[in-house]
Amino acid sequence: MGVMAGVTTIWLDGKWCDKESAVVSVFDHGLLYGDGVFEGIRVYGGHVFRLAAHIDRLYDSAQAIGLRVPMPKKEMASVTEELVRRSGLDDSYLRHVVTRGVGDLGLDPRKCGRPTVIIIADAIRLWPTEVYERGLRVVTAGTPIPQRESLSPRVKSLNYLPHILAKMEGIEAGADEVLMLDAAGHVAEGSGQNLFIVKNGIVRTPPPSAGILKGVTRDVVIELAHAAGRDVREELLNRYDVYTADEAFFTGTASEIVGIRQVDGRVIGGGGPGPVTRDLATRFRALTREAHD
Ligand code: PMP
């Protein structure tokens, strides 16, 4: 297919579908209760970026909620590669979803016969290029991240309401993105991104114990920063640390690396994406375009 435009392609429980034919039951507990897990993965130049890390996280998320993915990891990987080939999309965004499956109107997961497995290949673009160039305007959301005592944030589950409510606050405020805190006021993450700050040359990001999703992009950026000889520290951060940082940026599969211009009206450092952010973004681009796994 090469440079052809490609088309949204979906694998649904073993069947190849297009956007119209990929339909699930209204009795699926993924829909009725958000009972399921998911992943978002990028394809660069026809190569799936960090497929193994995403599949590992998907299966760990499923395991943590007592859901058995009805196919081995190897098959999930090969179906994913096949989906990318069939889509003809060189640069795309993949969405893997595993739900508890079709049950009745009660909560009881034992009524769900078989988990539903969906893999979608489509396009994604969170912000136009100008926004990446000028940096994001961010506001702190009043909605905190979910209580880690009820559901570990390590689980990438279909329960995204707190993050969606936070995102809505950002939209209402005219911001590009939001900063979410935990109930104690520590900095956690964006609505779908991990946060990094740079102060006096030191790169700092909240640890997984802060209640964040442990992002695959976050791990890649930590590796890249180490490779560049930078000091990286995973430690609890407060909004003070963000306001007074020299640079701040978000990382995520959909967002990639995006500089932050201001937070709650405080301009961060020089305003646009700073030198460390730019350097890491360049290294990230090189890595993704080299089609590493
Ligand atoms: N935090 C949240 C809440 C997210 O939804 C995401 C996106 N998956 C991230 C962080 C970033 O994770 P990743 O780099 O694996 O996309």
Short mmCIF file of C-alpha atoms and ligand atoms in Angstrom, two decimals:
data_model
loop_
_atom_site.label_atom_id
_atom_site.label_comp_id
_atom_site.label_asym_id
_atom_site.label_seq_id
_atom_site.Cartn_x
_atom_site.Cartn_y
_atom_site.Cartn_z
CA MET A 1 0.00 0.00 0.00
CA GLY A 2 3.02 2.26 0.55
CA VAL A 3 2.08 5.94 0.53
CA MET A 4 -1.62 5.29 -0.12
CA ALA A 5 -3.95 6.95 2.35
CA GLY A 6 -5.00 3.76 4.11
CA VAL A 7 -8.28 3.17 5.89
CA THR A 8 -9.67 2.69 9.38
CA THR A 9 -9.52 -1.04 9.99
CA ILE A 10 -10.88 -3.04 12.90
CA TRP A 11 -10.37 -6.54 14.26
CA LEU A 12 -13.35 -7.56 16.39
CA ASP A 13 -13.33 -11.00 18.02
CA GLY A 14 -11.57 -12.59 15.08
CA LYS A 15 -13.40 -10.74 12.31
CA TRP A 16 -12.00 -8.02 10.07
CA CYS A 17 -14.38 -5.06 9.98
CA ASP A 18 -14.68 -1.50 8.81
CA LYS A 19 -16.06 1.39 10.86
CA GLU A 20 -19.68 0.54 9.97
CA SER A 21 -19.57 -3.21 10.50
CA ALA A 22 -17.63 -3.17 13.80
CA VAL A 23 -20.48 -3.22 16.30
CA VAL A 24 -20.71 -4.63 19.82
CA SER A 25 -23.70 -5.68 21.91
CA VAL A 26 -25.50 -3.19 24.16
CA PHE A 27 -25.15 -5.92 26.82
CA ASP A 28 -21.36 -5.74 26.71
CA HIS A 29 -20.13 -4.92 30.21
CA GLY A 30 -17.47 -2.68 28.72
CA LEU A 31 -20.33 -0.38 27.71
CA LEU A 32 -22.68 -1.02 30.65
CA TYR A 33 -20.07 -0.77 33.42
CA GLY A 34 -16.75 0.32 31.95
CA ASP A 35 -15.64 -3.20 32.85
CA GLY A 36 -12.55 -3.62 30.72
CA VAL A 37 -9.07 -2.40 29.86
CA PHE A 38 -7.40 -0.75 26.89
CA GLU A 39 -4.21 0.43 25.24
CA GLY A 40 -3.25 3.16 22.80
CA ILE A 41 -0.27 2.45 20.55
CA ARG A 42 1.41 4.41 17.75
CA VAL A 43 2.52 3.18 14.36
CA TYR A 44 5.39 5.10 12.76
CA GLY A 45 6.37 4.34 9.18
CA GLY A 46 4.45 1.07 9.31
CA HIS A 47 6.24 -0.09 12.50
CA VAL A 48 4.40 -0.52 15.79
CA PHE A 49 6.21 1.49 18.47
CA ARG A 50 6.97 -0.40 21.71
CA LEU A 51 4.40 -3.10 20.94
CA ALA A 52 5.75 -5.50 23.58
CA ALA A 53 5.58 -2.88 26.36
CA HIS A 54 1.98 -2.01 25.47
CA ILE A 55 0.90 -5.64 25.23
CA ASP A 56 2.54 -6.35 28.60
CA ARG A 57 0.65 -3.43 30.16
CA LEU A 58 -2.63 -4.56 28.57
CA TYR A 59 -2.29 -8.08 29.96
CA ASP A 60 -1.20 -6.76 33.38
CA SER A 61 -4.22 -4.42 33.44
CA ALA A 62 -6.49 -7.35 32.58
CA GLN A 63 -4.86 -9.61 35.17
CA ALA A 64 -5.28 -6.93 37.83
CA ILE A 65 -9.07 -6.80 37.26
CA GLY A 66 -9.38 -10.59 37.06
CA LEU A 67 -9.99 -10.65 33.30
CA ARG A 68 -8.33 -13.28 31.14
CA VAL A 69 -7.47 -12.07 27.66
CA PRO A 70 -8.72 -14.93 25.46
CA MET A 71 -5.60 -15.15 23.30
CA PRO A 72 -1.89 -15.43 24.02
CA LYS A 73 0.32 -12.33 23.82
CA LYS A 74 2.03 -13.70 20.72
CA GLU A 75 -1.25 -13.90 18.84
CA MET A 76 -2.22 -10.40 20.02
CA ALA A 77 1.06 -9.15 18.59
CA SER A 78 0.69 -10.94 15.26
CA VAL A 79 -2.95 -9.84 14.83
CA THR A 80 -1.82 -6.28 15.57
CA GLU A 81 0.87 -6.44 12.89
CA GLU A 82 -1.63 -7.92 10.43
CA LEU A 83 -4.10 -5.13 11.23
CA VAL A 84 -1.45 -2.50 10.50
CA ARG A 85 -0.66 -4.18 7.17
CA ARG A 86 -4.33 -4.41 6.18
CA SER A 87 -5.04 -0.78 7.13
CA GLY A 88 -2.40 0.51 4.73
CA LEU A 89 -1.83 3.31 7.27
CA ASP A 90 1.89 4.12 7.64
CA ASP A 91 1.36 6.41 10.60
CA SER A 92 -1.57 5.54 12.76
CA TYR A 93 -2.92 5.11 16.25
CA LEU A 94 -4.05 1.70 17.46
CA ARG A 95 -6.61 1.08 20.15
CA HIS A 96 -6.77 -2.29 21.87
CA VAL A 97 -9.84 -2.89 24.04
CA VAL A 98 -10.65 -5.98 26.08
CA THR A 99 -13.99 -5.95 27.89
CA ARG A 100 -15.58 -8.45 30.28
CA GLY A 101 -17.86 -9.33 27.38
CA VAL A 102 -21.59 -9.73 26.87
CA GLY A 103 -23.54 -10.38 30.07
CA ASP A 104 -26.93 -9.42 31.49
CA LEU A 105 -27.97 -6.17 33.15
CA GLY A 106 -26.52 -7.20 36.50
CA LEU A 107 -22.94 -6.58 37.60
CA ASP A 108 -22.02 -10.25 37.95
CA PRO A 109 -19.00 -10.83 35.69
CA ARG A 110 -19.65 -14.59 35.74
CA LYS A 111 -22.60 -13.92 33.40
CA CYS A 112 -20.20 -12.67 30.75
CA GLY A 113 -19.31 -15.62 28.56
CA ARG A 114 -16.25 -14.47 26.75
CA PRO A 115 -14.25 -11.24 26.82
CA THR A 116 -14.71 -8.98 23.80
CA VAL A 117 -11.45 -8.10 22.03
CA ILE A 118 -11.27 -5.08 19.74
CA ILE A 119 -8.27 -3.66 17.90
CA ILE A 120 -8.71 -0.47 15.88
CA ALA A 121 -6.25 1.18 13.49
CA ASP A 122 -7.11 4.82 12.87
CA ALA A 123 -5.57 8.29 12.91
CA ILE A 124 -5.20 10.62 15.90
CA ARG A 125 -4.15 14.21 16.33
CA LEU A 126 -4.62 15.98 19.65
CA TRP A 127 -3.46 19.49 18.77
CA PRO A 128 -2.46 21.33 15.58
CA THR A 129 1.27 21.90 14.88
CA GLU A 130 1.12 25.53 16.07
CA VAL A 131 0.17 24.35 19.55
CA TYR A 132 3.26 22.09 19.68
CA GLU A 133 5.36 25.08 18.60
CA ARG A 134 3.99 27.57 21.09
CA GLY A 135 3.51 25.09 23.96
CA LEU A 136 0.33 24.17 25.82
CA ARG A 137 -1.72 26.43 28.01
CA VAL A 138 -2.61 24.32 31.01
CA VAL A 139 -4.91 24.80 33.98
CA THR A 140 -5.14 22.71 37.14
CA ALA A 141 -8.34 20.68 37.24
CA GLY A 142 -10.50 20.64 40.34
CA THR A 143 -11.24 16.97 39.71
CA PRO A 144 -8.51 14.86 41.38
CA ILE A 145 -7.19 11.59 40.01
CA PRO A 146 -9.21 8.56 41.20
CA GLN A 147 -8.57 7.08 44.63
CA ARG A 148 -5.76 4.58 44.20
CA GLU A 149 -7.28 2.53 47.03
CA SER A 150 -10.29 1.63 44.84
CA LEU A 151 -8.55 0.98 41.54
CA SER A 152 -4.83 1.02 40.92
CA PRO A 153 -3.87 3.76 38.45
CA ARG A 154 -1.54 1.18 36.92
CA VAL A 155 -4.68 -0.38 35.41
CA LYS A 156 -5.54 1.31 32.13
CA SER A 157 -9.24 0.68 32.58
CA LEU A 158 -12.34 1.79 30.70
CA ASN A 159 -13.20 4.06 33.66
CA TYR A 160 -11.94 7.41 32.38
CA LEU A 161 -14.64 9.67 33.80
CA PRO A 162 -12.42 11.60 36.24
CA HIS A 163 -9.95 12.32 33.43
CA ILE A 164 -12.78 13.27 31.06
CA LEU A 165 -14.32 15.59 33.69
CA ALA A 166 -10.91 17.19 34.19
CA LYS A 167 -10.53 17.59 30.43
CA MET A 168 -13.96 19.28 30.31
CA GLU A 169 -12.81 21.76 32.96
CA GLY A 170 -9.83 22.58 30.75
CA ILE A 171 -12.04 23.09 27.70
CA GLU A 172 -14.39 25.29 29.74
CA ALA A 173 -11.43 27.41 30.84
CA GLY A 174 -10.17 27.78 27.25
CA ALA A 175 -6.97 25.81 28.02
CA ASP A 176 -5.29 23.19 25.82
CA GLU A 177 -4.83 20.64 28.59
CA VAL A 178 -5.23 20.10 32.32
CA LEU A 179 -2.98 19.23 35.21
CA MET A 180 -4.53 16.69 37.57
CA LEU A 181 -3.57 16.45 41.25
CA ASP A 182 -4.13 13.73 43.81
CA ALA A 183 -6.46 14.38 46.75
CA ALA A 184 -3.50 15.70 48.80
CA GLY A 185 -2.54 18.21 46.13
CA HIS A 186 0.49 16.43 44.67
CA VAL A 187 0.95 16.76 40.95
CA ALA A 188 -0.13 13.60 39.11
CA GLU A 189 -0.62 13.82 35.33
CA GLY A 190 -2.56 15.32 32.43
CA SER A 191 -5.88 13.94 31.19
CA GLY A 192 -3.91 11.45 29.06
CA GLN A 193 -0.26 12.40 29.61
CA ASN A 194 2.53 12.13 32.12
CA LEU A 195 4.21 15.31 33.34
CA PHE A 196 7.91 16.21 33.43
CA ILE A 197 9.58 19.38 34.66
CA VAL A 198 13.16 20.60 34.29
CA LYS A 199 14.81 22.75 36.96
CA ASN A 200 18.50 23.67 36.98
CA GLY A 201 19.14 20.94 34.40
CA ILE A 202 17.51 18.20 36.48
CA VAL A 203 14.59 16.33 34.91
CA ARG A 204 11.86 15.50 37.43
CA THR A 205 8.64 13.50 37.12
CA PRO A 206 6.21 12.02 39.67
CA PRO A 207 6.83 8.36 40.59
CA PRO A 208 4.24 5.65 39.79
CA SER A 209 3.34 5.67 43.52
CA ALA A 210 1.94 9.20 43.00
CA GLY A 211 -1.12 7.58 41.43
CA ILE A 212 -0.19 8.08 37.79
CA LEU A 213 -0.51 5.74 34.87
CA LYS A 214 3.03 4.49 34.23
CA GLY A 215 3.28 5.70 30.65
CA VAL A 216 5.21 3.86 27.99
CA THR A 217 6.28 7.23 26.56
CA ARG A 218 7.35 8.29 30.06
CA ASP A 219 9.64 5.24 30.24
CA VAL A 220 11.06 6.03 26.79
CA VAL A 221 11.70 9.67 27.76
CA ILE A 222 13.47 8.60 30.98
CA GLU A 223 15.68 6.28 28.87
CA LEU A 224 16.39 9.06 26.36
CA ALA A 225 17.21 11.56 29.12
CA HIS A 226 19.61 9.06 30.72
CA ALA A 227 21.21 8.41 27.32
CA ALA A 228 21.70 12.16 26.97
CA GLY A 229 23.54 12.15 30.29
CA ARG A 230 20.79 13.93 32.19
CA ASP A 231 19.95 13.53 35.85
CA VAL A 232 16.38 12.17 36.08
CA ARG A 233 14.55 12.02 39.39
CA GLU A 234 11.22 10.38 40.07
CA GLU A 235 9.82 12.28 43.02
CA LEU A 236 6.64 13.82 44.36
CA LEU A 237 6.00 17.27 42.95
CA ASN A 238 3.75 20.10 44.03
CA ARG A 239 2.29 22.84 41.91
CA TYR A 240 4.98 25.16 43.29
CA ASP A 241 7.60 22.98 41.56
CA VAL A 242 5.72 23.25 38.26
CA TYR A 243 5.14 27.02 38.51
CA THR A 244 8.83 27.66 39.24
CA ALA A 245 10.27 25.15 36.74
CA ASP A 246 12.55 26.22 33.89
CA GLU A 247 10.61 23.90 31.55
CA ALA A 248 7.62 21.58 31.72
CA PHE A 249 6.29 19.10 29.21
CA PHE A 250 3.78 16.29 28.83
CA THR A 251 4.43 12.85 27.34
CA GLY A 252 1.97 10.32 25.96
CA THR A 253 1.36 7.94 23.10
CA ALA A 254 -1.10 10.30 21.42
CA SER A 255 0.59 13.57 22.54
CA GLU A 256 4.21 12.40 22.07
CA ILE A 257 6.35 15.11 23.74
CA VAL A 258 4.64 18.47 24.03
CA GLY A 259 6.00 21.55 25.76
CA ILE A 260 3.95 23.49 28.30
CA ARG A 261 3.84 27.26 27.93
CA GLN A 262 1.93 28.21 31.02
CA VAL A 263 0.16 26.68 33.98
CA ASP A 264 -2.65 28.53 35.79
CA GLY A 265 -1.50 31.78 34.18
CA ARG A 266 2.14 31.39 35.29
CA VAL A 267 4.44 31.41 32.27
CA ILE A 268 6.92 28.53 32.61
CA GLY A 269 10.55 29.48 31.94
CA GLY A 270 10.86 31.29 28.61
CA GLY A 271 7.30 30.46 27.55
CA GLY A 272 7.74 28.14 24.57
CA PRO A 273 9.12 24.59 24.65
CA GLY A 274 12.56 24.90 26.34
CA PRO A 275 15.92 23.51 25.21
CA VAL A 276 15.74 20.24 27.18
CA THR A 277 12.19 19.64 25.94
CA ARG A 278 13.28 20.31 22.37
CA ASP A 279 16.31 18.06 22.68
CA LEU A 280 14.24 15.19 24.08
CA ALA A 281 11.57 15.71 21.40
CA THR A 282 14.27 15.51 18.70
CA ARG A 283 15.66 12.31 20.21
CA PHE A 284 12.15 10.90 20.48
CA ARG A 285 11.43 11.71 16.85
CA ALA A 286 14.65 10.03 15.77
CA LEU A 287 13.78 6.92 17.80
CA THR A 288 10.25 6.63 16.45
CA ARG A 289 11.27 7.32 12.87
CA GLU A 290 14.06 4.74 13.12
CA ALA A 291 11.25 2.25 13.73
CA HIS A 292 12.72 0.75 16.88
CA ASP A 293 10.68 -1.60 18.94
N1 PMP B 1 -1.68 9.05 31.93
C1 PMP B 1 -2.92 8.74 31.49
C2 PMP B 1 -4.09 8.94 32.40
C3 PMP B 1 -3.09 8.27 30.18
O1 PMP B 1 -4.32 7.97 29.72
C4 PMP B 1 -1.97 8.13 29.33
C5 PMP B 1 -2.16 7.66 27.92
N2 PMP B 1 -2.11 6.25 27.82
C6 PMP B 1 -0.70 8.45 29.84
C7 PMP B 1 -0.61 8.90 31.15
C8 PMP B 1 0.53 8.29 29.00
O2 PMP B 1 0.83 6.93 28.83
P1 PMP B 1 1.51 6.38 27.47
O3 PMP B 1 2.80 7.11 27.33
O4 PMP B 1 1.71 4.94 27.72
O5 PMP B 1 0.57 6.67 26.38
#
